[in-house]
Coordinates of N, CA and C in Angstrom, one line a residue:
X290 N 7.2 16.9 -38.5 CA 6.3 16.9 -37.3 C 6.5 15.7 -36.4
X291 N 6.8 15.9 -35.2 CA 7.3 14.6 -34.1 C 5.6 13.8 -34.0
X292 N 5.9 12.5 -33.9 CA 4.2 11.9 -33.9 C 4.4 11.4 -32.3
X293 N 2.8 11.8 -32.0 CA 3.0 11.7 -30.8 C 3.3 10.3 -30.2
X294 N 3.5 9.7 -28.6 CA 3.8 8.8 -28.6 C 2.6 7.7 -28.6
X295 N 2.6 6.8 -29.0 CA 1.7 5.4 -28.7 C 1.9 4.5 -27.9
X296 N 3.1 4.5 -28.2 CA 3.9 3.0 -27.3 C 4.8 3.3 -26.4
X297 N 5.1 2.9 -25.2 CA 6.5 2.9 -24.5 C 6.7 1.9 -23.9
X298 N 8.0 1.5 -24.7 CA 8.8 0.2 -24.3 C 9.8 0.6 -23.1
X299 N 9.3 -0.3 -21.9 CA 10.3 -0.8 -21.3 C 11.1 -1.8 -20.9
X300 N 12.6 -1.3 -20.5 CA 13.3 -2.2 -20.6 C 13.1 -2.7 -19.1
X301 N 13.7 -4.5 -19.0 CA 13.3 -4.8 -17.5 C 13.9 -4.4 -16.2
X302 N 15.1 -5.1 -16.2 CA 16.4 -4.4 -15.2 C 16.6 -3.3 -14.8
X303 N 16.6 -2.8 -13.8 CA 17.0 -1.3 -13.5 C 16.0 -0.7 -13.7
X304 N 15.3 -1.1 -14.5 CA 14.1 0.2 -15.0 C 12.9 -0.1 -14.2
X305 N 12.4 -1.5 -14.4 CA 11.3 -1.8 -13.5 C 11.7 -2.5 -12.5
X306 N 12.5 -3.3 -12.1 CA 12.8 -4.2 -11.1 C 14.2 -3.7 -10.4
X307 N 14.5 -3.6 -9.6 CA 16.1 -2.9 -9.1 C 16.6 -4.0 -8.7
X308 N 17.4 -5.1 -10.4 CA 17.9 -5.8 -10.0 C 19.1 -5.6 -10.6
X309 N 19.6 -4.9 -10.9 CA 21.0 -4.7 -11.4 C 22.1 -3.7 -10.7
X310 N 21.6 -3.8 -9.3 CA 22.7 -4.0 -8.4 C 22.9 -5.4 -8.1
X311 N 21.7 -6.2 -7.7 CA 21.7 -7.8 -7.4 C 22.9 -8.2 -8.8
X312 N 22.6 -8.3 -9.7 CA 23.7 -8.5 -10.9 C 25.0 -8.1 -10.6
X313 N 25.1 -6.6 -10.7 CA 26.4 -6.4 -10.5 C 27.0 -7.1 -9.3
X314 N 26.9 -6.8 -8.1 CA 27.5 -7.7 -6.8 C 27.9 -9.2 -7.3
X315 N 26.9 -10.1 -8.1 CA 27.0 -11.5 -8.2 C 28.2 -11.4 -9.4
X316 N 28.4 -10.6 -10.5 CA 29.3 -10.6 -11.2 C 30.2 -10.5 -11.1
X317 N 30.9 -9.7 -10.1 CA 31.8 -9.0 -9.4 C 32.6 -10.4 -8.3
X318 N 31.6 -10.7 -7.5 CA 31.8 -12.0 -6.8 C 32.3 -13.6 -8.0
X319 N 31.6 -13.1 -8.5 CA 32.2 -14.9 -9.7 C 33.6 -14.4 -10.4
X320 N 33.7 -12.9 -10.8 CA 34.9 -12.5 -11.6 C 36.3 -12.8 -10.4
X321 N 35.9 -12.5 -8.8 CA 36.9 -12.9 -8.0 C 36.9 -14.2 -8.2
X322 N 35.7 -14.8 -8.0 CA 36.1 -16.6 -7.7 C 36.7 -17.1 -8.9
X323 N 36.5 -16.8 -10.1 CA 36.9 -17.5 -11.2 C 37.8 -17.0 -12.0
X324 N 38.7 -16.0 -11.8 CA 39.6 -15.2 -12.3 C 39.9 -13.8 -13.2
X325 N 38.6 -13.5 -13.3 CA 38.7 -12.2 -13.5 C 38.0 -10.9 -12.9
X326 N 38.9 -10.5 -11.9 CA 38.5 -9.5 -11.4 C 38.0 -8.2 -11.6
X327 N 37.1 -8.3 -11.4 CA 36.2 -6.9 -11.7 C 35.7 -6.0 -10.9
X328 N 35.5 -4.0 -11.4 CA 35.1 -3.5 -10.8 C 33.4 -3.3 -11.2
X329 N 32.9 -2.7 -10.3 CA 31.3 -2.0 -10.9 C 31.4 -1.4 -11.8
X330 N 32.1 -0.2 -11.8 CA 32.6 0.4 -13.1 C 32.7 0.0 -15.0
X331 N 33.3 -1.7 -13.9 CA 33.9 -2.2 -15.4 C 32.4 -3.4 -15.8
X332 N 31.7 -3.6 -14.9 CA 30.9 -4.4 -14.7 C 29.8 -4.1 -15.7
X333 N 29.5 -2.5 -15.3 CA 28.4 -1.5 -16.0 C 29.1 -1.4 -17.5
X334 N 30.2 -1.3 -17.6 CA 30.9 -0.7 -19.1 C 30.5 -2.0 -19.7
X335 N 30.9 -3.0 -19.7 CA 30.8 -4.5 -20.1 C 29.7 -5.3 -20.1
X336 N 29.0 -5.6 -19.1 CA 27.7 -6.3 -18.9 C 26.4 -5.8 -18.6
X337 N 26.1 -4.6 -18.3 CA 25.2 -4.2 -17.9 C 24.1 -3.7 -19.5
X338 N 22.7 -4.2 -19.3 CA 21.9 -4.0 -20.7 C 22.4 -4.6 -22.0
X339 N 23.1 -6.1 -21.6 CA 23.4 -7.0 -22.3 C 23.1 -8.4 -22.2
X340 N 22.6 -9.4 -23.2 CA 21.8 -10.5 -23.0 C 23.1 -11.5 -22.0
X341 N 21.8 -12.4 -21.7 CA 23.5 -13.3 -21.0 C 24.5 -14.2 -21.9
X342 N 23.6 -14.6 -23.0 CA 24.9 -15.4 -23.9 C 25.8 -14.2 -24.4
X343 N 25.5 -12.9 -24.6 CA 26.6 -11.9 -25.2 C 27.3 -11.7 -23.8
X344 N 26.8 -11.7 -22.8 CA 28.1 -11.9 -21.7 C 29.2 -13.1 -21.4
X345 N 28.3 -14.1 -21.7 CA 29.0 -15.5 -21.6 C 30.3 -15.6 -22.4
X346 N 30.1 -14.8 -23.6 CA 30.6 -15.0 -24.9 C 32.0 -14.0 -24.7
X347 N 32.1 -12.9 -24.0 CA 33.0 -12.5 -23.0 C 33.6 -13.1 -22.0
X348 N 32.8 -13.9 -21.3 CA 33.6 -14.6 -20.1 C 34.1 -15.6 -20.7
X349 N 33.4 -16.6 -22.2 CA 34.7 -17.2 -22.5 C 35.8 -16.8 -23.6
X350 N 35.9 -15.6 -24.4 CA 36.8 -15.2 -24.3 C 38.6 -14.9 -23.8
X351 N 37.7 -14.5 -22.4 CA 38.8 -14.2 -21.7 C 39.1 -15.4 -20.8
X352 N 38.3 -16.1 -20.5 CA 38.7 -17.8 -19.3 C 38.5 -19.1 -20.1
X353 N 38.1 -19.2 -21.0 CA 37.7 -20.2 -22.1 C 36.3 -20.8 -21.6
X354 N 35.3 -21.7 -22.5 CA 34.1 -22.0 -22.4 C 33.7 -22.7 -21.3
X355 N 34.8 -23.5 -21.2 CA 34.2 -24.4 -19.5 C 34.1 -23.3 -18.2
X356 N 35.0 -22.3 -18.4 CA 34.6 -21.4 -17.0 C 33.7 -20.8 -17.5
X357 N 33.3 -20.4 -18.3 CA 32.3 -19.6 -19.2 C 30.6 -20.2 -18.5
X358 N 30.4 -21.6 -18.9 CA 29.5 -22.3 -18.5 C 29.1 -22.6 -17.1
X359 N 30.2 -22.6 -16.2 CA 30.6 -22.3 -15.1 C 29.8 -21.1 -14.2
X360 N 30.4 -20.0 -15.1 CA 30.0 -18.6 -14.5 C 28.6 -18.4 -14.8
X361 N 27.8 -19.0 -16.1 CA 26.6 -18.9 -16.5 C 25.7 -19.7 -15.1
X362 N 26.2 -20.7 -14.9 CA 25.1 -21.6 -14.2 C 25.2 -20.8 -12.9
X363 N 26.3 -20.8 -12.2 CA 26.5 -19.9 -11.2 C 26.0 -18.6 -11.3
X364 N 25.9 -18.0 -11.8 CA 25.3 -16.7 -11.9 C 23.7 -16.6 -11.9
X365 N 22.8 -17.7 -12.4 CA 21.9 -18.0 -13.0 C 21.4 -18.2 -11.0
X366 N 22.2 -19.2 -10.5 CA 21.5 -19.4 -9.1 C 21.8 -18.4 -8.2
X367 N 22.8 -17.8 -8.1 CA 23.1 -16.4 -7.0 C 22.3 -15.6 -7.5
X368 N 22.1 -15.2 -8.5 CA 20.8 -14.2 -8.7 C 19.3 -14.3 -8.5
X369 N 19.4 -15.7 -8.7 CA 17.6 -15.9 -8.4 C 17.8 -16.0 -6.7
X370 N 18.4 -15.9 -5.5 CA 19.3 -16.3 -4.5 C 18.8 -14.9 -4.0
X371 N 19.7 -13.4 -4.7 CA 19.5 -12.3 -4.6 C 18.1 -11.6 -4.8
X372 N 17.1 -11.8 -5.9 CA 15.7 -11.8 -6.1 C 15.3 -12.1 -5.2
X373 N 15.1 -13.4 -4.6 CA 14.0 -14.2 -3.4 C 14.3 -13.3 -2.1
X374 N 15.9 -12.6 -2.0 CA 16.1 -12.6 -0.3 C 15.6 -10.7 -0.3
X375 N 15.2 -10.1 -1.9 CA 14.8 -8.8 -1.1 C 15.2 -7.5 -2.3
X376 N 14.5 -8.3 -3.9 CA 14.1 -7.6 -4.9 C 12.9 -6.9 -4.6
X377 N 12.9 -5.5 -5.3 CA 11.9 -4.6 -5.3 C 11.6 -3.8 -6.8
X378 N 10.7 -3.4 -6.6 CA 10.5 -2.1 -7.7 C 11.4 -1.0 -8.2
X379 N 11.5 -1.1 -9.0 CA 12.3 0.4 -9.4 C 11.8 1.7 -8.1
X380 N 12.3 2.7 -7.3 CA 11.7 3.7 -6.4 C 10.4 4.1 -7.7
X381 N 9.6 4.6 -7.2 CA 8.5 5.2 -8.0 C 7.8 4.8 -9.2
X382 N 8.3 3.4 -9.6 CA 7.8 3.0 -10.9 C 6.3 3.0 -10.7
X383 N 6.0 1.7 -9.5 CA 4.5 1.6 -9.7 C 3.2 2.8 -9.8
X384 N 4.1 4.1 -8.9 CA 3.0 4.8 -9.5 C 3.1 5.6 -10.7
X385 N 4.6 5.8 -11.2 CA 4.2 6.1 -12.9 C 3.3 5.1 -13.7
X386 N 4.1 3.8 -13.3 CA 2.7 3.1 -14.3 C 1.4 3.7 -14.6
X387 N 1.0 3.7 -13.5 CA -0.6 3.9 -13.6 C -0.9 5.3 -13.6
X388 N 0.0 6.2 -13.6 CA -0.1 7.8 -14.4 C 0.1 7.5 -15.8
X389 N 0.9 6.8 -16.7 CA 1.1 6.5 -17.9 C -0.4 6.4 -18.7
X390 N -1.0 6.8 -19.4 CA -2.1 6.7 -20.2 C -2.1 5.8 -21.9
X391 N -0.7 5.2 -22.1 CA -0.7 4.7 -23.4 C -0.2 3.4 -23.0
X392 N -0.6 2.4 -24.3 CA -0.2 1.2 -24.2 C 1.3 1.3 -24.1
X393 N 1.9 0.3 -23.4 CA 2.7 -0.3 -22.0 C 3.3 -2.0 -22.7
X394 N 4.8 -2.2 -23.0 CA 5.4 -3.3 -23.2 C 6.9 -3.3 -23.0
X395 N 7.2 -4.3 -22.3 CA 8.8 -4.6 -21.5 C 9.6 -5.7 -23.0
X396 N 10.8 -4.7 -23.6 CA 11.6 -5.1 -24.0 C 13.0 -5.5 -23.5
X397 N 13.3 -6.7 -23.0 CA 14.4 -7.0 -22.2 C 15.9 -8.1 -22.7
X398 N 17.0 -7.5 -22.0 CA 18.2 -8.3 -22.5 C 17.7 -9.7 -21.6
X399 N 17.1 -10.0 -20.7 CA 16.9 -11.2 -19.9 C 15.6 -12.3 -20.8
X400 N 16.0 -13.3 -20.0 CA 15.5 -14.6 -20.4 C 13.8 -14.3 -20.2
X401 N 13.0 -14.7 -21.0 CA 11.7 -15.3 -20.3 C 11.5 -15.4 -18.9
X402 N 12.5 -16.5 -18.5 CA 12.5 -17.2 -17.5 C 12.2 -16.3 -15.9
X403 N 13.8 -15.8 -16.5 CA 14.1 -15.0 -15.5 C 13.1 -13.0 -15.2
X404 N 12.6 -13.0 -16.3 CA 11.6 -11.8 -16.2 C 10.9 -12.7 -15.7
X405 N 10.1 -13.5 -16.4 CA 8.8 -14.0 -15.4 C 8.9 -14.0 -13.3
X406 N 10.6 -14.4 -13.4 CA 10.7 -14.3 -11.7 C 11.0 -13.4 -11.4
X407 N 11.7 -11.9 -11.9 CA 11.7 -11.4 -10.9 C 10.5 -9.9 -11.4
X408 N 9.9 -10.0 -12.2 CA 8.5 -9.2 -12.1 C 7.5 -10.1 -11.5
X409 N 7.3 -11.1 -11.6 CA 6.4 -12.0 -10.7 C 7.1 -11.3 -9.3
X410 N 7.8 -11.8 -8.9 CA 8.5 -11.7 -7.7 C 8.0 -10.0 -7.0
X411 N 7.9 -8.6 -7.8 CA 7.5 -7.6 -7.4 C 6.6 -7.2 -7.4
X412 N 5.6 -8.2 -8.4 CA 4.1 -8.3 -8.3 C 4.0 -7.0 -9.6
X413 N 4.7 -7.2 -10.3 CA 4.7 -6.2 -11.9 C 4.5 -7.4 -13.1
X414 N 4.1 -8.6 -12.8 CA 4.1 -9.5 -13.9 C 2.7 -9.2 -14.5
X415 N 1.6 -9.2 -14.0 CA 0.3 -9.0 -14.7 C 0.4 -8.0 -15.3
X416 N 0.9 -6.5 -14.4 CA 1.0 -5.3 -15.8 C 1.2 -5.7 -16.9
X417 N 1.8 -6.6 -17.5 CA 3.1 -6.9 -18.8 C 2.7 -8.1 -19.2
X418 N 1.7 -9.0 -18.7 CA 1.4 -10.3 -19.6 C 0.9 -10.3 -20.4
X419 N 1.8 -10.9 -21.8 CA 1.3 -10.7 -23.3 C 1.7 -10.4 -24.1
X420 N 2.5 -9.1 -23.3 CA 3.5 -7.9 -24.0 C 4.7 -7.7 -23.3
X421 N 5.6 -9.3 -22.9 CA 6.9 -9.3 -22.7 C 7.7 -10.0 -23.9
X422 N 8.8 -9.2 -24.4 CA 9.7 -9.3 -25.0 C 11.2 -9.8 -24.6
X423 N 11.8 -10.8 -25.1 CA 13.5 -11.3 -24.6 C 14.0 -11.3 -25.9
X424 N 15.5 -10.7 -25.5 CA 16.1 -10.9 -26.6 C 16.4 -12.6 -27.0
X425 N 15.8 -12.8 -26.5 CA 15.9 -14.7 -27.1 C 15.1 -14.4 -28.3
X426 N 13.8 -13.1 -28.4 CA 13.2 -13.5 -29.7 C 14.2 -13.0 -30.7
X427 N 15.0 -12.7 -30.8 CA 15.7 -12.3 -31.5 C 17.4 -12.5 -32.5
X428 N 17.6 -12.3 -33.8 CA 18.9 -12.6 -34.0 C 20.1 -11.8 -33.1
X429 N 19.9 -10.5 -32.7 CA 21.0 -10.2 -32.3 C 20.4 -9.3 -31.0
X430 N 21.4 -9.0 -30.2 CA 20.9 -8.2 -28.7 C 21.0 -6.3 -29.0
X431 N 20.3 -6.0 -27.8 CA 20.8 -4.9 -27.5 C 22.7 -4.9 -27.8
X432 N 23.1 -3.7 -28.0 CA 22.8 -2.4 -29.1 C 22.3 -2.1 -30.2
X433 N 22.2 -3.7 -30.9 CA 21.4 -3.6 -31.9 C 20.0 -3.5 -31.9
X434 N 19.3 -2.6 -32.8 CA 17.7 -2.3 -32.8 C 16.7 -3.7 -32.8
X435 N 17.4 -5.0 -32.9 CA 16.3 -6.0 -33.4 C 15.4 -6.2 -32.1
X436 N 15.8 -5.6 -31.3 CA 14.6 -6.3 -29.9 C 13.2 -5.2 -30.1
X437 N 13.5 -4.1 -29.9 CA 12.8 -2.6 -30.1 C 12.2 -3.0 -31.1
X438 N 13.0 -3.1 -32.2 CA 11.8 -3.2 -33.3 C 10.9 -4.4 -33.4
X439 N 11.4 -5.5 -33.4 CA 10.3 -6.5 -32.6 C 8.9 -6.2 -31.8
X440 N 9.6 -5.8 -30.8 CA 8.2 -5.5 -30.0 C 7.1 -4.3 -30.7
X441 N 7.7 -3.6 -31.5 CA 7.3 -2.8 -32.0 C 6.1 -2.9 -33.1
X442 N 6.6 -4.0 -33.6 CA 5.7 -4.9 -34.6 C 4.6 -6.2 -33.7
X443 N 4.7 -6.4 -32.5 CA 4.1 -7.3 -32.1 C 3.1 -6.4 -31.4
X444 N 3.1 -5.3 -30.9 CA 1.8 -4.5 -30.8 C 1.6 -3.0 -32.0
X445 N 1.6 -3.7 -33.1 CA 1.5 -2.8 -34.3 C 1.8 -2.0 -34.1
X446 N 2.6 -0.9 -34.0 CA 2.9 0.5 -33.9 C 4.3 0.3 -34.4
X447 N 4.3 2.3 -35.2 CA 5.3 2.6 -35.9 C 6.2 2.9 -34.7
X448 N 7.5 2.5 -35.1 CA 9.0 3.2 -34.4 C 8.9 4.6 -34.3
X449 N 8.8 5.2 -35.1 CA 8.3 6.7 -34.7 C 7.8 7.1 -33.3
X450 N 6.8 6.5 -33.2 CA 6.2 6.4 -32.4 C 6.2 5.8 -30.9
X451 N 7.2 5.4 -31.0 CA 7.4 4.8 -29.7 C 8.4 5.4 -28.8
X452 N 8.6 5.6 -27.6 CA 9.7 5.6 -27.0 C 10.1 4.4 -25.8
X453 N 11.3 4.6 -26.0 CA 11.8 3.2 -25.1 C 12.3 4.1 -23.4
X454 N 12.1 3.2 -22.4 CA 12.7 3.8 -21.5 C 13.9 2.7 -21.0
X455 N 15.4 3.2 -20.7 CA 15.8 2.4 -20.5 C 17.3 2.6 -19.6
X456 N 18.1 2.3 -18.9 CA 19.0 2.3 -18.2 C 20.4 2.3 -18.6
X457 N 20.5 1.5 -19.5 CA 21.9 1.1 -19.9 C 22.3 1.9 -21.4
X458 N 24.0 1.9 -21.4 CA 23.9 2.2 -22.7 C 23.5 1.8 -23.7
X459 N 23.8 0.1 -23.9 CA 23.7 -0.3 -24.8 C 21.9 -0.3 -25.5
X460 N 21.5 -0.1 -24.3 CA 19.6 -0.2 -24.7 C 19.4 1.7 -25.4
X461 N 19.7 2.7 -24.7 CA 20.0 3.8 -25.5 C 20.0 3.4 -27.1
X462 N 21.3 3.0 -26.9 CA 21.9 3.0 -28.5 C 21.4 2.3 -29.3
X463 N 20.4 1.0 -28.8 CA 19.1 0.5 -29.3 C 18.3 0.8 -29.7
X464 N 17.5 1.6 -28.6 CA 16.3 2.6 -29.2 C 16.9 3.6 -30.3
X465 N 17.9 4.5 -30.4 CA 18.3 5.4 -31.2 C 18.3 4.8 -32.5
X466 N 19.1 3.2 -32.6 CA 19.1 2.6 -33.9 C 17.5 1.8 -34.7
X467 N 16.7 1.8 -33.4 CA 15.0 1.7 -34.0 C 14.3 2.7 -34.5
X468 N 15.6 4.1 -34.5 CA 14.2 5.3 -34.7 C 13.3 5.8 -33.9
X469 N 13.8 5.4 -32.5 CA 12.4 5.4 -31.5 C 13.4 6.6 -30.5
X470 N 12.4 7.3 -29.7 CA 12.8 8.4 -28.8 C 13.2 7.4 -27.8
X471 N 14.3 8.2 -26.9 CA 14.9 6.7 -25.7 C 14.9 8.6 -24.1
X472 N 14.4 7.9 -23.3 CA 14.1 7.8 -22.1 C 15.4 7.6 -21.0
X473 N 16.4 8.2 -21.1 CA 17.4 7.6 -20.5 C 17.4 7.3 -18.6
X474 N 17.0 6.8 -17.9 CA 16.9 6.4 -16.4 C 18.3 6.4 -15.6
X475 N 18.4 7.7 -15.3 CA 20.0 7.5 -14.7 C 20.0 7.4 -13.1
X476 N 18.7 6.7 -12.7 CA 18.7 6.8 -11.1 C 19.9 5.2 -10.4
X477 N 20.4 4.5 -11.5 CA 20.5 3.5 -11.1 C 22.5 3.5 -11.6
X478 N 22.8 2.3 -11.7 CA 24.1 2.0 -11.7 C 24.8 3.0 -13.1
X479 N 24.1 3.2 -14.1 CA 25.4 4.0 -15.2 C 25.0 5.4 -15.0
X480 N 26.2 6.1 -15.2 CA 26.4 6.8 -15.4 C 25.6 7.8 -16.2
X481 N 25.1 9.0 -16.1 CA 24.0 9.9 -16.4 C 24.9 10.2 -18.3
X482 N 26.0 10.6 -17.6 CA 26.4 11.5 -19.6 C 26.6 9.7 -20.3
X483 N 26.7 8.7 -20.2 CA 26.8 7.4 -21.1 C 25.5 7.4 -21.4
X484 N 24.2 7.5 -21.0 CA 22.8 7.6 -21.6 C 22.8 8.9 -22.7
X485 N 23.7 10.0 -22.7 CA 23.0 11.0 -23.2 C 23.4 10.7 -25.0
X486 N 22.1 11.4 -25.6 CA 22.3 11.4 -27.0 C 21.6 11.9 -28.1
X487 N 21.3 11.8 -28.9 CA 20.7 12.2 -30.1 C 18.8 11.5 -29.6
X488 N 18.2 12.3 -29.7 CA 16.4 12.0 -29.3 C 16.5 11.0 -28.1
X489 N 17.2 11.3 -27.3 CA 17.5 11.3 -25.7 C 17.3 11.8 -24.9
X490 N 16.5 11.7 -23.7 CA 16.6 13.1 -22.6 C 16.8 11.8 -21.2
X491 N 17.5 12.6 -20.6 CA 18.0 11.4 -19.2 C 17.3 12.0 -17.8
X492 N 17.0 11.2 -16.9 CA 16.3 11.9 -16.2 C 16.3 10.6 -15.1
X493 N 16.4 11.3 -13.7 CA 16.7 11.1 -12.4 C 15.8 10.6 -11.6
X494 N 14.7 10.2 -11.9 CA 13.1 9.9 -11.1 C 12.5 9.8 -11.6
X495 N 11.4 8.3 -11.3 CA 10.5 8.3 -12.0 C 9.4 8.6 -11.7
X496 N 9.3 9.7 -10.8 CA 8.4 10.4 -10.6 C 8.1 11.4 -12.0
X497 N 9.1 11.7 -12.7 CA 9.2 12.7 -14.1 C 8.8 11.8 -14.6
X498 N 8.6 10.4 -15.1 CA 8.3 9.8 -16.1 C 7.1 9.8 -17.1
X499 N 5.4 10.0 -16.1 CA 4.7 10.3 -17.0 C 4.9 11.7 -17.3
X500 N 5.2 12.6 -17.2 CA 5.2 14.1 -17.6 C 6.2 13.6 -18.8
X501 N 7.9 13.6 -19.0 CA 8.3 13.0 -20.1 C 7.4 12.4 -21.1
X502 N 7.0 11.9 -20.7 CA 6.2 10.7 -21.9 C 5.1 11.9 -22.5
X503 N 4.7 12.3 -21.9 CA 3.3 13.0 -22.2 C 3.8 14.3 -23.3
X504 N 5.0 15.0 -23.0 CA 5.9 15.8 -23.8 C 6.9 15.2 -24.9
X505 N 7.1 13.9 -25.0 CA 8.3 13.1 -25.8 C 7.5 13.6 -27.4

């Protein structure tokens, strides 16, 4: 018997805040300045629903650590740059929110820091204070389940029970590895069939969102 839902985690980027076009463009821009050229495509395949030291940890790879540290700090200020000049809400989030009838917590690949600015910044920070999640709490990032299930334990509820809503693959394949139903949001940069999967359903608007949740 499926238990109903209790919890739904969400993820930050793309999902509540439409900043992962802001991301992509600034990544795309440092890959020309600093030597590795990149497309969106490759941008989404690679960085996208991934913390920033697991991206760092790619950029030094492939350019060694000093450009690595480089592209971290610079990235760090063209995005807060991108946020201030004309970040917004996900289309339709705010009024799912408040059609949503169950407890509500943001599991994210981003810093503290940086959630605090740019949900501050859309006026979605009070929704979520209390019950924000970084993979800083954590030993390992999305794809791995350790973020999901974290949060999962910090407002007592079973994985069962939860579903995650989330954008990226790698957060998909997160919630699927927590045991939790995943919500796939394909209004944004990836690709609709990279979300689909096993206790998955993908979907185009979040105007569907509380109806999903209420059926999950």
């Amino acid at each position: 018997m499926i238990r109903p839902i209790e919890l739904v985690i969400f993820d930050c980027d793309g999902v509540l805040v439409d900043s992962e076009r802001i991301a992509s463009r600034v990544q795309i821009a440092l890959g020309a300045e600093l030597g590795w050229p990149l497309t969106e495509e490759e941008v989404v395949e690679r960085f996208i629903g991934r913390s920033h030291a697991a991206i760092l940890e790619q950029v030094a790879a492939r350019l060694g650590h000093e450009t690595a540290a480089v592209w971290g700090k610079r990235f760090e200020e063209l995005h807060a740059e991108g946020v201030e000049e004309g970040l917004t809400p996900v289309d339709g989030l705010p009024e799912a929110l408040d059609a949503i009838a169950v407890p509500t917590c943001v599991a994210s690949s981003g810093s503290p820091e940086k959630m605090r600015h740019t949900l501050g910044r859309t006026g979605l920070y009070e929704r979520f204070r209390g019950r924000i999640y970084s993979a800083a709490d954590v030993a390992r990032g999305k794809p791995a389940p350790d973020l999901f299930l974290h949060a999962a334990r910090q407002v007592n509820t079973d994985p069962a029970a939860c579903v995650v809503v989330e954008d990226s693959r790698p957060g998909v394949r997160a919630a699927r590895a927590a045991g939790m139903r995943a919500l796939g949001y394909a209004g944004g940069l990836t690709r609709p069939e990279l979300l689909e999967g096993d206790r998955t359903v993908v979907f185009h608007d979040m105007s569907a969102l509380p109806g999903l949740i209420a059926r999950s």
